[in-house]
Amino acid sequence: MDKMFCFQCEQTAGCTGCTGAMGVCGKSADTSMLQDKLTGAIIGLAKSTSHNPKRKETDKIIIEGLFTTITNVNFNDDTLKEMIDKVHLEKNAIAPNCNACAMPCGSTEDYDMNLLWNEDEDIRSLKSLILFGIRGMAAYAYHAMVLGYEDEEVNDFFYKALSVITYDMEVGQLLSVALEVGEKNLKCMELLDRANTESYGNPTPVKVPLTIEKGPFIVISGHDLKDLELLLQQTEGKGINIYTHGEMLPAHGYPELKKYSHLKGNFGTAWQNQQKEFDDIKGPVLFTTNCLMPVKQSYADRVFTTEVVSYPEMVHIGEDKDFTPIINKALELGGYEEDKVMTGINGGKYVMTGFGHGTILGVADKVIEGVKNKEISHFFLVGGCDGARVGRNYYTEFVKQSPKDSIILTLACGKYRFNDLDLGDINGLPRIMDMGQCNDAYGAIKVAIALAQAFECEVNDLPLSMILSWYEQKAVCILLTLLYLGIKNIYLGPTLPAFISPNILNYLVENYNISPISTPDKDLEKIMTNK
């Protein structure tokens, strides 16, 4: 293929792949092909280390480069070209004679991604699963790295997985590597969990208002807690309020972040609603990760990016992290003249967050007692990435129809479909518990394992069902982690990944009983009948 081909996210055209002048996500064909070129350069860099020692900078560039190719991160051709040059310079630094070398190691040039897209269907499917999985894992490794936390085993695995893309391997061998992505991602999520909690404390439950107070304000979107901390520090005492957006909501639960009195609340709902919710917004918005949609003219002058996020003509905050431009824009716009009352999708005026694994395990005795006394019938982990595709109201209706004696655990931005609902509590335990960002799937896994130990059974034997929504590549690596752990009976939607071939799908169904979602009432009946 010498034109755009992309099928890495859930919204891909026709559930098969984006091949036209523009992807459904809004990136152009040129941008898509530059992302492929960047990926090919990263693969070439990774393979060159088989004969040349890598450097710490090599790890950073590979992780940063992979993160850059995730859906909704970078729409800027210029910065993609700069990243490609950066990869080539690093390769030349560690292997100066690589391109002139006659050794048949396959590392003398960038990998041509068209070779992957034209592979045998099942091989392409598994190699894509590996590639998209490590892209998601790279985002988690990047956030941990920003906080000063790294793991050599995790870093080294990126080189192995990237090299595998070029190897002639059988289906069974590739399945093994795909599960290894899940294994290493578990370690990576554990690393990020430690980085976040050791830096900002263990999250505790907090009620977060959705009303925007009058006066200057800044909205910060994405996942990077370090960016939020720096923004809070630089705006302290300046009369500017800070509001989270999308996946930044769980930041309110961290003691070292919520101590800032000007961290006020949360703006709007999930990321895919931003073009409507940011229309003529009276404050600037800072994007720190992959929550960016094509920018509308009505708010184009107030969008700022940082880290690997980039969009043409938007002001980018560089490595110096001087947020003066966005602070000045907030003061210039002045905010709303009166408090702006906003609500969640279901009309709620606040949402709860902060139910990390430390909090839930802290009341484990109450949870266990509730199950034994039959006051709690079931646990549902309803979470994952949100998106715009029709049918995602399934998750709202599923939660609404869930048994009144069940507990809903949730994480990632899919929770915005229902996190403003008031479902009451069971013996003081709220029925909806937001465990955090997508990477906090690690916490959910930790809770599940602890409950299994308490009940002396396997995780698959718990009264626990996972109802997951997926959108981009971080959801891919989380799914691979669940499969690596042997967790079965996962319900996945709103559609199955386009890059999963029929044969590979059959394998997953037969070995892990993965089910596509149907309707809330049918799925609930099936779950509760078979529990």
Coordinates of C-alpha atoms in Angstrom, one line a residue:
M1 CA 0.0 0.0 0.0
D2 CA 1.4 3.4 -0.9
K3 CA -1.6 5.4 0.5
M4 CA -3.1 5.9 3.9
F5 CA -4.1 2.7 5.8
C6 CA -5.0 2.9 9.4
F7 CA -7.2 0.5 11.5
Q8 CA -5.7 1.0 15.0
C9 CA -8.7 2.7 16.7
E10 CA -12.3 1.6 17.3
Q11 CA -13.9 4.3 15.0
T12 CA -12.0 3.2 11.9
A13 CA -14.0 3.6 8.7
G14 CA -16.5 0.8 8.0
C15 CA -14.9 -1.2 10.8
T16 CA -12.2 -2.2 8.3
G17 CA -9.7 0.7 8.0
C18 CA -9.3 4.3 7.0
T19 CA -8.0 4.5 3.5
G20 CA -9.2 7.9 2.1
A21 CA -7.8 11.4 2.2
M22 CA -8.6 11.7 6.0
G23 CA -9.1 9.3 8.8
V24 CA -12.2 9.3 11.0
C25 CA -10.1 10.7 13.8
G26 CA -9.4 13.8 11.7
K27 CA -5.8 13.1 10.7
S28 CA -4.9 13.5 7.0
A29 CA -3.5 10.8 4.8
D30 CA -0.1 12.6 4.9
T31 CA -0.1 12.6 8.7
S32 CA -1.0 8.9 8.7
M33 CA 1.8 8.0 6.4
L34 CA 4.3 10.1 8.4
Q35 CA 3.2 8.2 11.5
D36 CA 4.0 5.0 9.5
K37 CA 7.3 6.4 8.5
L38 CA 8.0 7.3 12.1
T39 CA 7.1 3.7 13.2
G40 CA 9.4 2.3 10.6
A41 CA 12.2 4.5 11.8
I42 CA 11.6 3.4 15.4
I43 CA 11.7 -0.2 14.3
G44 CA 15.0 0.4 12.5
L45 CA 16.4 2.1 15.6
A46 CA 15.4 -0.8 17.8
K47 CA 16.9 -3.4 15.5
S48 CA 20.2 -1.5 15.3
T49 CA 20.7 -2.1 19.0
S50 CA 21.2 -5.8 18.3
H51 CA 24.8 -5.0 17.4
N52 CA 25.2 -1.6 19.2
P53 CA 24.6 -0.8 22.8
K54 CA 21.6 1.5 23.4
R55 CA 21.7 4.6 25.6
K56 CA 19.3 6.0 28.1
E57 CA 18.4 8.5 25.4
T58 CA 17.5 5.7 23.1
D59 CA 14.9 4.4 25.5
K60 CA 13.4 7.8 25.8
I61 CA 13.2 8.4 22.1
I62 CA 11.6 5.0 21.4
I63 CA 9.0 5.5 24.1
E64 CA 8.3 9.1 23.0
G65 CA 8.1 8.0 19.4
L66 CA 5.6 5.2 20.0
F67 CA 3.5 7.5 22.2
T68 CA 3.4 10.1 19.3
T69 CA 1.7 7.6 17.0
I70 CA -1.3 6.9 19.3
T71 CA -4.7 8.0 18.1
N72 CA -5.6 11.7 18.8
V73 CA -2.1 12.7 19.9
N74 CA -0.4 14.3 17.0
F75 CA -2.0 16.0 14.0
N76 CA 1.1 18.1 13.1
D77 CA 3.2 16.9 10.1
D78 CA 6.1 19.3 11.0
T79 CA 6.6 17.8 14.5
L80 CA 6.2 14.3 13.1
K81 CA 9.1 15.0 10.7
E82 CA 11.1 16.4 13.6
M83 CA 10.5 13.2 15.5
I84 CA 11.6 11.1 12.5
D85 CA 14.8 13.1 12.3
K86 CA 15.3 12.7 16.0
V87 CA 15.1 8.9 15.7
H88 CA 17.5 8.9 12.7
L89 CA 20.0 11.1 14.7
E90 CA 19.9 8.7 17.6
K91 CA 20.4 5.7 15.3
N92 CA 23.4 7.4 13.8
A93 CA 24.8 8.2 17.3
I94 CA 24.7 4.6 18.5
A95 CA 25.4 2.9 15.2
P96 CA 27.2 5.5 13.0
N97 CA 28.1 2.9 10.3
C98 CA 24.8 1.1 10.4
N99 CA 23.5 2.2 6.9
A100 CA 26.9 1.3 5.3
C101 CA 27.1 -2.1 7.0
A102 CA 26.9 -5.1 4.7
M103 CA 25.9 -7.5 7.5
P104 CA 22.5 -9.2 6.8
C105 CA 20.9 -8.3 10.1
G106 CA 18.1 -6.4 8.5
S107 CA 18.9 -3.3 10.5
T108 CA 20.5 -1.1 7.8
E109 CA 17.4 0.9 7.0
D110 CA 13.9 1.9 8.3
Y111 CA 11.2 -0.8 8.2
D112 CA 8.6 -0.3 5.4
M113 CA 5.2 -0.5 7.2
N114 CA 3.6 -1.5 3.9
L115 CA 5.2 -4.9 4.4
L116 CA 3.1 -5.3 7.6
W117 CA -0.1 -4.0 6.1
N118 CA 0.2 -6.5 3.2
E119 CA 1.1 -9.5 5.4
D120 CA -1.0 -12.7 5.6
E121 CA -4.3 -11.8 7.4
D122 CA -3.6 -13.7 10.7
I123 CA 0.1 -12.6 10.8
R124 CA -0.9 -9.0 10.2
S125 CA -3.5 -9.3 12.9
L126 CA -1.1 -10.6 15.6
K127 CA 1.7 -8.2 14.6
S128 CA -0.8 -5.3 14.8
L129 CA -1.9 -6.5 18.2
I130 CA 1.7 -6.4 19.3
L131 CA 2.4 -3.0 17.8
F132 CA -0.7 -1.3 19.0
G133 CA -0.2 -2.9 22.4
I134 CA 3.3 -1.5 22.9
R135 CA 2.1 1.9 21.6
G136 CA -0.4 2.0 24.5
M137 CA 2.2 0.7 27.0
A138 CA 4.6 3.4 25.8
A139 CA 2.2 6.0 27.0
Y140 CA 2.2 4.6 30.5
A141 CA 6.0 4.2 30.4
Y142 CA 6.3 7.8 29.3
H143 CA 4.1 9.2 32.2
A144 CA 6.2 7.2 34.7
M145 CA 9.4 8.4 33.1
V146 CA 8.3 12.0 33.5
L147 CA 8.0 11.4 37.3
G148 CA 11.5 9.8 37.4
Y149 CA 10.4 6.1 37.4
E150 CA 11.7 3.6 34.9
D151 CA 12.0 -0.2 34.6
E152 CA 14.8 -1.7 32.5
E153 CA 12.8 -4.9 31.9
V154 CA 9.9 -2.8 30.5
N155 CA 12.2 -0.6 28.4
D156 CA 14.1 -3.6 27.0
F157 CA 10.8 -5.3 25.9
F158 CA 10.0 -2.4 23.5
Y159 CA 13.1 -3.4 21.4
K160 CA 12.1 -7.0 21.3
A161 CA 8.5 -6.3 20.3
L162 CA 9.5 -3.8 17.7
S163 CA 11.9 -6.3 16.2
V164 CA 9.3 -9.0 16.1
I165 CA 7.3 -6.9 13.6
T166 CA 10.0 -7.7 11.0
Y167 CA 10.5 -11.4 11.8
D168 CA 9.1 -14.3 9.9
M169 CA 7.2 -16.0 12.7
E170 CA 4.3 -18.5 13.0
V171 CA 0.9 -17.7 14.6
G172 CA 1.8 -19.6 17.8
Q173 CA 5.0 -17.6 18.3
L174 CA 3.3 -14.3 17.7
L175 CA 0.5 -15.2 20.1
S176 CA 3.2 -15.8 22.8
V177 CA 4.7 -12.4 22.1
A178 CA 1.2 -10.8 22.3
L179 CA 0.7 -12.2 25.7
E180 CA 4.1 -11.1 26.7
V181 CA 3.0 -7.5 25.8
G182 CA 0.3 -8.1 28.4
E183 CA 2.8 -9.3 31.0
K184 CA 5.1 -6.4 30.5
N185 CA 2.2 -3.9 30.5
L186 CA 1.1 -5.2 33.9
K187 CA 4.6 -4.4 35.1
C188 CA 4.5 -1.0 33.4
M189 CA 1.1 -0.1 34.9
E190 CA 2.4 -1.2 38.3
L191 CA 5.4 1.2 37.8
L192 CA 3.1 4.1 36.9
D193 CA 0.9 3.4 39.9
R194 CA 3.9 3.5 42.1
A195 CA 5.1 6.7 40.4
N196 CA 1.7 8.4 40.9
T197 CA 1.1 7.3 44.5
E198 CA 4.6 7.9 45.7
S199 CA 4.6 11.4 44.1
Y200 CA 1.1 12.5 45.0
G201 CA -0.2 10.1 47.7
N202 CA -2.9 7.5 47.7
P203 CA -6.1 8.7 46.1
T204 CA -9.1 9.1 48.5
P205 CA -12.8 9.6 47.6
V206 CA -13.8 13.1 46.7
K207 CA -16.9 14.8 45.3
V208 CA -16.0 16.9 42.2
P209 CA -18.4 19.7 41.2
L210 CA -19.2 20.3 37.5
T211 CA -20.0 24.0 37.9
I212 CA -17.5 26.5 36.6
E213 CA -17.1 29.4 39.0
K214 CA -17.0 32.9 37.6
G215 CA -13.6 34.5 36.8
P216 CA -10.4 33.3 35.0
F217 CA -9.8 29.6 34.6
I218 CA -7.8 27.0 32.7
V219 CA -9.0 23.6 31.7
I220 CA -6.4 20.8 31.6
S221 CA -7.1 17.6 29.7
G222 CA -5.3 14.2 29.4
H223 CA -3.5 11.9 31.7
D224 CA -0.2 13.6 32.8
L225 CA -0.3 14.4 36.5
K226 CA 3.1 16.1 36.4
D227 CA 1.8 18.7 34.0
L228 CA -1.2 19.4 36.2
E229 CA 1.1 19.8 39.3
L230 CA 3.3 22.3 37.4
L231 CA 0.3 24.2 36.2
L232 CA -1.1 24.4 39.7
Q233 CA 2.2 25.7 41.0
Q234 CA 2.5 28.4 38.4
T235 CA -1.1 29.6 38.8
E236 CA -1.1 29.7 42.5
G237 CA -2.1 33.1 43.9
K238 CA -2.9 34.5 40.4
G239 CA -6.7 34.3 40.7
I240 CA -7.0 31.6 38.1
N241 CA -9.0 28.4 38.8
I242 CA -8.0 25.1 37.4
Y243 CA -10.5 22.5 36.1
T244 CA -9.8 19.0 34.9
H245 CA -11.3 17.5 31.8
G246 CA -11.6 13.9 30.6
E247 CA -9.0 11.5 32.0
M248 CA -7.6 14.2 34.3
L249 CA -10.6 13.9 36.6
P250 CA -9.0 11.3 38.9
A251 CA -6.4 13.9 39.8
H252 CA -8.8 15.3 42.4
G253 CA -8.3 12.2 44.5
Y254 CA -4.6 12.7 45.0
P255 CA -3.7 14.5 48.3
E256 CA -0.7 16.3 46.9
L257 CA -2.8 17.7 44.1
K258 CA -6.1 18.5 45.8
K259 CA -4.3 20.5 48.4
Y260 CA -4.3 23.3 45.9
S261 CA -7.4 25.3 46.6
H262 CA -7.7 26.6 43.1
L263 CA -8.1 23.1 41.7
K264 CA -11.9 23.6 41.6
G265 CA -13.7 20.9 39.7
N266 CA -14.2 19.2 36.3
F267 CA -15.2 20.8 33.0
G268 CA -17.7 18.9 30.8
T269 CA -17.8 15.2 30.0
A270 CA -15.7 12.8 27.9
W271 CA -13.1 13.9 25.4
Q272 CA -15.3 13.2 22.3
N273 CA -17.7 15.9 23.3
Q274 CA -15.1 18.7 23.3
Q275 CA -15.9 20.3 20.0
K276 CA -19.4 21.1 21.4
E277 CA -18.4 21.8 25.0
F278 CA -15.4 24.0 24.1
D279 CA -17.4 26.1 21.6
D280 CA -16.6 29.7 22.6
I281 CA -15.2 28.6 25.9
K282 CA -14.1 31.5 28.1
G283 CA -10.8 30.0 29.2
P284 CA -7.8 28.2 27.6
V285 CA -7.4 24.5 27.4
L286 CA -4.1 22.6 27.9
F287 CA -3.9 19.1 26.2
T288 CA -1.3 16.8 27.8
T289 CA -2.1 13.5 26.0
N290 CA -4.3 11.8 23.5
C291 CA -7.6 13.6 24.2
L292 CA -7.3 16.1 21.3
M293 CA -9.8 16.3 18.5
P294 CA -9.5 18.5 15.4
V295 CA -9.8 22.1 16.7
K296 CA -12.8 24.2 15.8
Q297 CA -12.3 27.9 14.9
S298 CA -14.5 29.1 17.8
Y299 CA -11.8 28.1 20.3
A300 CA -8.7 27.7 18.1
D301 CA -7.0 30.7 19.8
R302 CA -7.3 29.1 23.2
V303 CA -5.9 25.6 22.7
F304 CA -2.4 24.8 24.0
T305 CA -0.5 21.6 23.8
T306 CA 2.5 20.1 25.6
E307 CA 4.5 16.9 25.8
V308 CA 4.0 14.8 22.6
V309 CA 0.7 16.4 21.7
S310 CA 0.8 18.7 18.7
Y311 CA -1.7 20.4 16.4
P312 CA -0.9 22.8 13.5
E313 CA -0.8 26.5 14.5
M314 CA -1.5 25.8 18.2
V315 CA 0.9 27.1 20.9
H316 CA 3.1 24.4 22.2
I317 CA 4.5 24.5 25.7
G318 CA 8.0 23.0 25.5
E319 CA 10.3 21.2 27.8
D320 CA 10.9 24.3 29.9
K321 CA 7.2 24.0 31.0
D322 CA 6.7 27.7 31.2
F323 CA 2.9 28.1 31.2
T324 CA 3.0 31.9 31.0
P325 CA 1.3 31.9 27.5
I326 CA -1.7 30.0 28.8
I327 CA -1.8 31.9 32.1
N328 CA -1.9 35.2 30.1
K329 CA -4.6 33.9 27.9
A330 CA -6.7 32.9 30.9
L331 CA -6.4 36.4 32.3
E332 CA -7.2 38.0 28.9
L333 CA -10.3 35.9 28.4
G334 CA -11.5 36.6 32.0
G335 CA -13.7 33.5 32.4
Y336 CA -17.5 33.6 32.8
E337 CA -19.2 36.6 34.4
E338 CA -21.4 34.3 36.5
D339 CA -21.0 30.8 37.7
K340 CA -21.7 28.4 34.7
V341 CA -23.7 25.4 35.8
M342 CA -22.8 22.4 33.8
T343 CA -24.0 18.8 34.2
G344 CA -23.0 15.3 33.4
I345 CA -24.6 13.3 30.5
N346 CA -27.4 12.3 32.9
G347 CA -28.0 15.7 34.4
G348 CA -25.9 15.2 37.6
K349 CA -24.1 18.3 39.0
Y350 CA -21.1 16.5 40.4
V351 CA -19.2 13.2 40.1
M352 CA -17.2 11.1 42.5
T353 CA -13.6 9.8 42.0
G354 CA -10.7 8.7 44.2
F355 CA -11.6 5.0 44.8
G356 CA -8.2 3.7 44.1
H357 CA -7.1 0.2 45.1
G358 CA -5.8 1.5 48.4
T359 CA -9.3 2.8 49.3
I360 CA -11.2 -0.3 48.2
L361 CA -8.8 -2.7 49.8
G362 CA -9.1 -0.6 53.0
V363 CA -12.8 -1.6 53.2
A364 CA -12.2 -5.2 51.9
D365 CA -13.7 -6.6 55.1
K366 CA -16.9 -4.8 54.5
V367 CA -17.0 -5.9 50.9
I368 CA -16.3 -9.5 51.8
E369 CA -19.0 -9.4 54.5
G370 CA -21.5 -7.9 52.1
V371 CA -20.9 -10.8 49.6
K372 CA -21.1 -13.5 52.3
N373 CA -24.3 -11.9 53.7
K374 CA -25.7 -11.8 50.2
E375 CA -26.1 -8.0 50.4
I376 CA -23.8 -7.7 47.4
S377 CA -24.7 -10.0 44.5
H378 CA -22.2 -9.0 41.9
F379 CA -19.4 -6.7 40.9
F380 CA -19.2 -5.2 37.4
L381 CA -16.1 -3.5 36.1
V382 CA -17.7 -1.2 33.5
G383 CA -14.9 0.9 32.1
G384 CA -12.6 1.7 29.2
C385 CA -12.2 4.3 26.5
D386 CA -15.2 6.3 25.3
G387 CA -15.9 7.4 21.8
A388 CA -18.5 8.8 19.5
R389 CA -19.8 5.7 17.7
V390 CA -23.5 5.1 18.0
G391 CA -24.3 2.4 20.5
R392 CA -22.1 3.5 23.3
N393 CA -25.2 4.3 25.3
Y394 CA -25.1 0.6 25.9
Y395 CA -22.9 1.3 28.9
T396 CA -25.2 3.8 30.4
E397 CA -28.2 1.5 30.1
F398 CA -26.2 -1.5 31.4
V399 CA -25.3 0.4 34.6
K400 CA -28.9 1.7 35.0
Q401 CA -30.2 -1.8 34.6
S402 CA -27.6 -3.5 36.9
P403 CA -29.1 -5.2 40.0
K404 CA -29.6 -2.8 42.9
D405 CA -27.5 -5.0 45.1
S406 CA -24.5 -4.9 42.7
I407 CA -21.3 -2.7 42.8
I408 CA -20.1 -0.8 39.7
L409 CA -16.3 -0.4 39.5
T410 CA -15.2 1.9 36.7
L411 CA -12.2 3.6 35.2
A412 CA -11.0 5.5 32.2
C413 CA -13.2 8.0 30.3
G414 CA -16.0 5.5 29.5
K415 CA -17.3 6.3 33.0
Y416 CA -18.7 9.7 31.8
R417 CA -21.6 7.7 30.3
F418 CA -22.9 7.1 33.8
N419 CA -20.7 8.6 36.5
D420 CA -23.1 11.4 37.4
L421 CA -25.9 8.9 38.2
D422 CA -26.9 8.5 41.8
L423 CA -27.4 4.8 42.4
G424 CA -27.2 5.0 46.2
D425 CA -25.0 2.8 48.3
I426 CA -24.9 -0.6 49.9
N427 CA -24.1 -0.5 53.6
G428 CA -22.1 2.8 53.2
L429 CA -20.4 1.6 50.0
P430 CA -21.3 3.7 47.0
R431 CA -22.6 1.6 44.2
I432 CA -20.4 3.4 41.6
M433 CA -16.7 3.6 42.5
D434 CA -14.4 5.4 40.1
M435 CA -11.0 3.8 40.3
G436 CA -9.2 6.4 38.1
Q437 CA -7.6 6.6 34.7
C438 CA -7.2 3.8 32.1
N439 CA -3.8 2.8 33.6
D440 CA -5.6 2.3 36.9
A441 CA -6.8 -1.0 35.5
Y442 CA -3.8 -2.2 37.5
G443 CA -5.7 -1.2 40.7
A444 CA -8.8 -3.1 39.5
I445 CA -6.6 -6.2 38.9
K446 CA -5.1 -5.9 42.3
V447 CA -8.5 -5.7 43.9
A448 CA -9.7 -8.7 42.0
I449 CA -6.7 -10.8 43.0
A450 CA -7.1 -9.8 46.7
L451 CA -10.8 -10.8 46.6
A452 CA -10.0 -14.1 45.0
Q453 CA -7.5 -14.8 47.7
A454 CA -10.0 -13.8 50.4
F455 CA -12.6 -16.2 49.0
E456 CA -10.0 -18.9 48.2
C457 CA -10.9 -19.1 44.6
E458 CA -9.7 -18.1 41.1
V459 CA -10.5 -14.6 39.7
N460 CA -12.7 -16.2 37.1
D461 CA -14.8 -17.8 39.9
L462 CA -15.6 -14.4 41.6
P463 CA -19.0 -12.7 41.2
L464 CA -17.2 -10.3 38.9
S465 CA -17.8 -9.4 35.3
M466 CA -15.8 -7.1 33.1
I467 CA -17.8 -5.0 30.6
L468 CA -15.2 -3.1 28.6
S469 CA -15.3 -0.4 26.0
W470 CA -12.3 0.2 23.8
Y471 CA -11.2 3.1 21.6
E472 CA -7.5 3.3 21.2
Q473 CA -4.2 1.5 21.9
K474 CA -4.0 1.8 25.6
A475 CA -7.2 -0.3 25.7
V476 CA -5.3 -2.9 23.6
C477 CA -2.5 -3.3 26.0
I478 CA -4.9 -3.6 29.0
L479 CA -6.9 -6.3 27.2
L480 CA -3.6 -8.2 26.6
T481 CA -2.8 -7.9 30.3
L482 CA -6.1 -9.4 31.2
L483 CA -5.6 -12.3 28.8
Y484 CA -2.0 -12.8 30.1
L485 CA -3.6 -13.2 33.6
G486 CA -6.0 -15.8 32.2
I487 CA -9.1 -13.6 32.9
K488 CA -12.0 -14.9 30.9
N489 CA -15.6 -14.0 30.1
I490 CA -14.9 -10.4 29.1
Y491 CA -17.6 -8.4 27.3
L492 CA -16.1 -6.1 24.7
G493 CA -17.6 -3.3 22.6
P494 CA -19.0 -1.3 21.0
T495 CA -17.4 -3.1 18.1
L496 CA -14.6 -5.7 17.9
P497 CA -11.2 -4.4 16.7
A498 CA -10.9 -4.3 12.9
F499 CA -7.3 -5.6 13.1
I500 CA -8.4 -8.9 14.7
S501 CA -8.8 -11.4 11.9
P502 CA -11.6 -14.1 12.1
N503 CA -9.2 -16.8 13.0
I504 CA -7.6 -14.9 15.8
L505 CA -11.0 -13.8 17.0
N506 CA -12.1 -17.5 17.1
Y507 CA -8.9 -18.3 19.1
L508 CA -9.7 -15.6 21.7
V509 CA -13.4 -16.7 21.9
E510 CA -12.5 -20.4 22.3
N511 CA -9.7 -19.8 24.9
Y512 CA -10.9 -16.8 26.8
N513 CA -14.6 -16.6 26.0
I514 CA -14.5 -13.0 24.9
S515 CA -18.0 -11.9 23.9
P516 CA -19.0 -8.9 21.8
I517 CA -21.6 -6.9 23.7
S518 CA -25.2 -7.4 22.6
T519 CA -27.9 -5.5 24.6
P520 CA -27.8 -4.6 28.3
D521 CA -30.8 -6.8 29.3
K522 CA -29.5 -9.8 27.4
D523 CA -26.0 -9.5 28.7
L524 CA -27.1 -9.0 32.2
E525 CA -29.5 -12.0 32.1
K526 CA -26.6 -14.1 30.7
I527 CA -24.2 -12.9 33.4
M528 CA -26.6 -13.3 36.4
T529 CA -27.9 -16.7 35.2
N530 CA -24.4 -18.1 34.8
K531 CA -22.8 -16.5 38.0

